[in-house]
């Protein structure tokens, strides 16, 4: 993308004015998407973005600038802007020479293997098939929206510590959103498949199945009763979202929150913070999951990090700068939305290791409660640990059986309390894709879990 | 790095995007793009360019300083009632030419639709709204850094229970946008904005509460950092010791910020596109009484006080005042050109778009409620409600409010209202209802309008008969 002598000169300029760390992050992103809505292909869209984000660190201060001008002159202007703060500090030039020798993501430094892309016509054919499948799921399906998106993100990260890393990240997603209409009004159903892979996603994912699932979700809620209100036992289905752990503790384990003491998990390493059934892992190397990448956005190879081991907190998530300050290695969790953003500590694929119980048996042994088949989004305040997550498909459990469908509601809990209340984990593990937002930046993440039970969570329905 | 060290900081931000000359240059670039139209084609070019500064302070140091310029173009091509779109994060002429070509190719695959067309100039005259603070460009980096550091220092020392300032930020931006089309639209506008935002942690590690305060304005001088600090501290400190309350039905008083969020959610059900596609509980209800007669909702981007004020919409048509709900009666949906045509009417000048990489769709920019006429502020609404729950922040709006079905369930923090006054603090509860029922259960709309960032102003709002889930 950019020749190494150019990068060397840019980094050297960054250090020249007193910076003690400089980094160039170059990104070239191509996207294409198509939307079928209301029975029509409404929009095909393609986009291209390339540019560089440049960081210069001096002491506690990070200067950051980005540019779409990848010429040497453009990069030098950006590094000047980034080092303006450092320059004002009047520190002596460090002038240390840069020798690159970092890892290459997935061994594809030259981006030789172009991803397999769908032709526009083939992509539209998939949209139409999904539309048909959703509409044929029931007469009450009144509206269907199907979206397809593919992107290829190529990155180069080089820094003054000698790191030189590249990666090539193809991502593909397909989603179906349905509306069903009945006497009780409108209900919605949604399902998506998203992986870090090119068009080969469709070798493994059936768009008909996705569409059928989204449609059934909307149809099922037409006869739903209001969700209960108050504290109830909750069984979360395997692969229902995994967002529980993402919100209940994942964010709270990010080192930026920890060092600012803005997390209920600060100072808790080595302590029992969850039920012994909880072993939580963040792993950016897993197959083609949505949060997988060869290297993170600071050039550190993705790795597997055990965060909670049988209920005991073992580790936090680290980015390069915070780890550097603490004299340790990054855990490969420095990520950014694009070259226009500073990296932060972020999750990749975060999941609970499966247990050894039978999923059906967990339901059978629950006299009363709520069974959540599919979760929507969530939100957490890491400083208090309070978090919410929403249901998009849920049922009442009565006498160990699923009975009536429930309308959508949020559940609310406190992370450390909820983690201690997990009393059963099954074997039926599955991952789901999601988009994680933090401080205005969105990145793709994976979440995973098996069927599990929480002895009590407050559910915010309207039934008294 | 401390305040003194930054005294000589200067920042090179490249193109400043400031003057009228810059708008002329962007117009010329957009003109060159639409000149590429072939016979039978309509082309629209949207070009945006901006300069941003963001500064974060932490423990007396500048944690990060971002100086950035960005620019890009979005192209729509319509041919034979098919639309294609392409964008690029570059204003390079060769890239622009490729982008036109990509949009053209994309159009060939869309389903022909008689309603698909670019906007054409209509009779509505653009209203002059001054969104540009020329003084912002004169403020040097040193002053901005000093503001961020002062914000952080002030928050740290503001109250004995504040133990940490988790973020203290200053930011500003200057943006120029032009839109031209072969159908005769020609619009150019520029705006500046600045903000100061601070978040604090109060209490000890075992029982922490958080609060955020902010101030926004068109320029540096419009900011009120003291207010941001006071808000953040008050919100965190008054929640200390918060606990769940028992489940039950109650009247809920929503703080102005929360009320603004609720209006924003409601606005997606008022989109003419959502209505046309059967994705709104308001569909087919024009003229009906959908809310308590005290409820009048207006979208007015021509009011210069509104954060979302704008001269032109996302298709280059003049923004205008639209009365959406009048004394409880549903009057109007918001439309862009395509959704207006589909509904058998015209655009209401309500196209919005998410920058150069997004396509326009109908949406609101500057929602406000008519006060209920009693002239109440927050304290008076609380006093008159007597018993209930005051909600100062909500979570899970994205996951718990469904503008299609109307189902409403959010996490809430706030204060118990007893005998018309704030009593104990509350956390980890949800409040639930449906949007339909909430609209019918409005008991007070304050006269304390605050122009908040986002698409809606804030006013204290009281809603009866909501379900609280707690212990």
PDB file of C-alpha atoms in Angstrom, chain A residues 51-153:
ATOM      1  CA  UNK A  51      -6.483   6.941   4.053  1.00  0.00           C
ATOM      2  CA  UNK A  52      -4.079   6.937   6.942  1.00  0.00           C
ATOM      3  CA  UNK A  53      -4.404   7.699  10.627  1.00  0.00           C
ATOM      4  CA  UNK A  54      -1.197   8.785  12.313  1.00  0.00           C
ATOM      5  CA  UNK A  55      -0.504   8.741  16.042  1.00  0.00           C
ATOM      6  CA  UNK A  56       2.361  10.410  17.809  1.00  0.00           C
ATOM      7  CA  UNK A  57       2.670   9.827  21.549  1.00  0.00           C
ATOM      8  CA  UNK A  58       4.683  12.058  23.843  1.00  0.00           C
ATOM      9  CA  UNK A  59       4.467  11.204  27.524  1.00  0.00           C
ATOM     10  CA  UNK A  60       0.806  10.958  28.454  1.00  0.00           C
ATOM     11  CA  UNK A  61      -0.392  12.723  25.326  1.00  0.00           C
ATOM     12  CA  UNK A  62      -1.471  11.198  22.031  1.00  0.00           C
ATOM     13  CA  UNK A  63      -1.599  13.443  18.995  1.00  0.00           C
ATOM     14  CA  UNK A  64      -3.709  12.074  16.153  1.00  0.00           C
ATOM     15  CA  UNK A  65      -4.363  13.204  12.615  1.00  0.00           C
ATOM     16  CA  UNK A  66      -5.768  11.464   9.583  1.00  0.00           C
ATOM     17  CA  UNK A  67      -5.669  12.083   5.898  1.00  0.00           C
ATOM     18  CA  UNK A  68      -7.076  10.676   2.680  1.00  0.00           C
ATOM     19  CA  UNK A  69      -3.922  11.841   0.912  1.00  0.00           C
ATOM     20  CA  UNK A  70      -1.564   8.855   0.880  1.00  0.00           C
ATOM     21  CA  UNK A  71       1.246  10.644  -0.930  1.00  0.00           C
ATOM     22  CA  UNK A  72       4.411  11.170   1.076  1.00  0.00           C
ATOM     23  CA  UNK A  73       3.629  14.880   1.272  1.00  0.00           C
ATOM     24  CA  UNK A  74       0.128  14.124   2.569  1.00  0.00           C
ATOM     25  CA  UNK A  75       1.426  11.706   5.181  1.00  0.00           C
ATOM     26  CA  UNK A  76       4.080  14.177   6.296  1.00  0.00           C
ATOM     27  CA  UNK A  77       1.455  16.890   6.729  1.00  0.00           C
ATOM     28  CA  UNK A  78      -0.600  14.522   8.883  1.00  0.00           C
ATOM     29  CA  UNK A  79       2.345  13.486  11.036  1.00  0.00           C
ATOM     30  CA  UNK A  80       3.202  17.153  11.558  1.00  0.00           C
ATOM     31  CA  UNK A  81      -0.327  17.782  12.775  1.00  0.00           C
ATOM     32  CA  UNK A  82      -0.244  14.725  15.030  1.00  0.00           C
ATOM     33  CA  UNK A  83       3.051  15.747  16.575  1.00  0.00           C
ATOM     34  CA  UNK A  84       2.010  19.367  17.118  1.00  0.00           C
ATOM     35  CA  UNK A  85       1.144  18.671  20.730  1.00  0.00           C
ATOM     36  CA  UNK A  86       4.373  16.775  21.276  1.00  0.00           C
ATOM     37  CA  UNK A  87       6.380  19.538  19.645  1.00  0.00           C
ATOM     38  CA  UNK A  88       4.987  22.059  22.079  1.00  0.00           C
ATOM     39  CA  UNK A  89       6.338  19.911  24.883  1.00  0.00           C
ATOM     40  CA  UNK A  90       9.880  20.756  23.773  1.00  0.00           C
ATOM     41  CA  UNK A  91      11.261  17.288  24.472  1.00  0.00           C
ATOM     42  CA  UNK A  92      14.603  16.345  22.984  1.00  0.00           C
ATOM     43  CA  UNK A  93      14.426  14.489  19.690  1.00  0.00           C
ATOM     44  CA  UNK A  94      14.740  10.786  20.353  1.00  0.00           C
ATOM     45  CA  UNK A  95      15.748  10.062  16.769  1.00  0.00           C
ATOM     46  CA  UNK A  96      15.754   6.310  17.243  1.00  0.00           C
ATOM     47  CA  UNK A  97      16.000   4.491  13.904  1.00  0.00           C
ATOM     48  CA  UNK A  98      13.137   2.272  12.862  1.00  0.00           C
ATOM     49  CA  UNK A  99      13.748  -1.347  11.847  1.00  0.00           C
ATOM     50  CA  UNK A 100      10.624  -3.166  10.795  1.00  0.00           C
ATOM     51  CA  UNK A 101      10.150  -6.778  11.676  1.00  0.00           C
ATOM     52  CA  UNK A 102       6.608  -7.352  12.782  1.00  0.00           C
ATOM     53  CA  UNK A 103       4.104 -10.019  11.930  1.00  0.00           C
ATOM     54  CA  UNK A 104       2.094 -10.130   8.763  1.00  0.00           C
ATOM     55  CA  UNK A 105      -1.543 -10.912   9.257  1.00  0.00           C
ATOM     56  CA  UNK A 106      -2.320 -14.349   7.949  1.00  0.00           C
ATOM     57  CA  UNK A 107       0.845 -14.310   5.889  1.00  0.00           C
ATOM     58  CA  UNK A 108      -0.699 -12.224   3.148  1.00  0.00           C
ATOM     59  CA  UNK A 109       1.554  -9.201   3.013  1.00  0.00           C
ATOM     60  CA  UNK A 110       0.884  -8.549  -0.656  1.00  0.00           C
ATOM     61  CA  UNK A 111      -2.838  -9.085  -0.486  1.00  0.00           C
ATOM     62  CA  UNK A 112      -2.408 -11.676  -3.193  1.00  0.00           C
ATOM     63  CA  UNK A 113      -5.653 -13.594  -2.742  1.00  0.00           C
ATOM     64  CA  UNK A 114      -8.481 -11.361  -3.818  1.00  0.00           C
ATOM     65  CA  UNK A 115     -11.715 -12.296  -2.072  1.00  0.00           C
ATOM     66  CA  UNK A 116     -14.371 -14.091  -4.024  1.00  0.00           C
ATOM     67  CA  UNK A 117     -17.152 -11.629  -4.727  1.00  0.00           C
ATOM     68  CA  UNK A 118     -20.714 -12.199  -5.804  1.00  0.00           C
ATOM     69  CA  UNK A 119     -21.731 -10.639  -9.079  1.00  0.00           C
ATOM     70  CA  UNK A 120     -24.408  -7.979  -8.613  1.00  0.00           C
ATOM     71  CA  UNK A 121     -26.898 -10.237 -10.368  1.00  0.00           C
ATOM     72  CA  UNK A 122     -26.116 -13.196  -8.103  1.00  0.00           C
ATOM     73  CA  UNK A 123     -26.386 -11.004  -5.026  1.00  0.00           C
ATOM     74  CA  UNK A 124     -29.817  -9.803  -6.119  1.00  0.00           C
ATOM     75  CA  UNK A 125     -30.905 -13.363  -6.756  1.00  0.00           C
ATOM     76  CA  UNK A 126     -30.134 -14.167  -3.105  1.00  0.00           C
ATOM     77  CA  UNK A 127     -32.158 -11.146  -1.989  1.00  0.00           C
ATOM     78  CA  UNK A 128     -35.160 -12.272  -4.052  1.00  0.00           C
ATOM     79  CA  UNK A 129     -34.921 -15.818  -2.775  1.00  0.00           C
ATOM     80  CA  UNK A 130     -34.944 -14.619   0.807  1.00  0.00           C
ATOM     81  CA  UNK A 131     -37.871 -12.290   0.090  1.00  0.00           C
ATOM     82  CA  UNK A 132     -39.854 -15.200  -1.356  1.00  0.00           C
ATOM     83  CA  UNK A 133     -38.976 -17.474   1.534  1.00  0.00           C
ATOM     84  CA  UNK A 134     -40.038 -14.900   4.116  1.00  0.00           C
ATOM     85  CA  UNK A 135     -43.310 -14.087   2.394  1.00  0.00           C
ATOM     86  CA  UNK A 136     -44.183 -17.741   1.981  1.00  0.00           C
ATOM     87  CA  UNK A 137     -43.770 -18.316   5.725  1.00  0.00           C
ATOM     88  CA  UNK A 138     -47.270 -16.975   6.384  1.00  0.00           C
ATOM     89  CA  UNK A 139     -49.998 -14.746   4.970  1.00  0.00           C
ATOM     90  CA  UNK A 140     -49.615 -12.370   7.887  1.00  0.00           C
ATOM     91  CA  UNK A 141     -46.127 -11.351   6.714  1.00  0.00           C
ATOM     92  CA  UNK A 142     -46.798  -7.834   5.441  1.00  0.00           C
ATOM     93  CA  UNK A 143     -43.340  -6.482   4.814  1.00  0.00           C
ATOM     94  CA  UNK A 144     -39.884  -7.852   4.149  1.00  0.00           C
ATOM     95  CA  UNK A 145     -36.553  -6.095   3.936  1.00  0.00           C
ATOM     96  CA  UNK A 146     -33.475  -8.035   2.873  1.00  0.00           C
ATOM     97  CA  UNK A 147     -29.974  -6.618   2.910  1.00  0.00           C
ATOM     98  CA  UNK A 148     -26.653  -7.881   1.666  1.00  0.00           C
ATOM     99  CA  UNK A 149     -23.293  -6.298   2.318  1.00  0.00           C
ATOM    100  CA  UNK A 150     -19.723  -7.196   1.519  1.00  0.00           C
ATOM    101  CA  UNK A 151     -16.566  -5.345   2.368  1.00  0.00           C
ATOM    102  CA  UNK A 152     -12.861  -5.781   2.010  1.00  0.00           C
ATOM    103  CA  UNK A 153     -10.629  -3.944   4.426  1.00  0.00           C
TER     104      UNK A 153
END
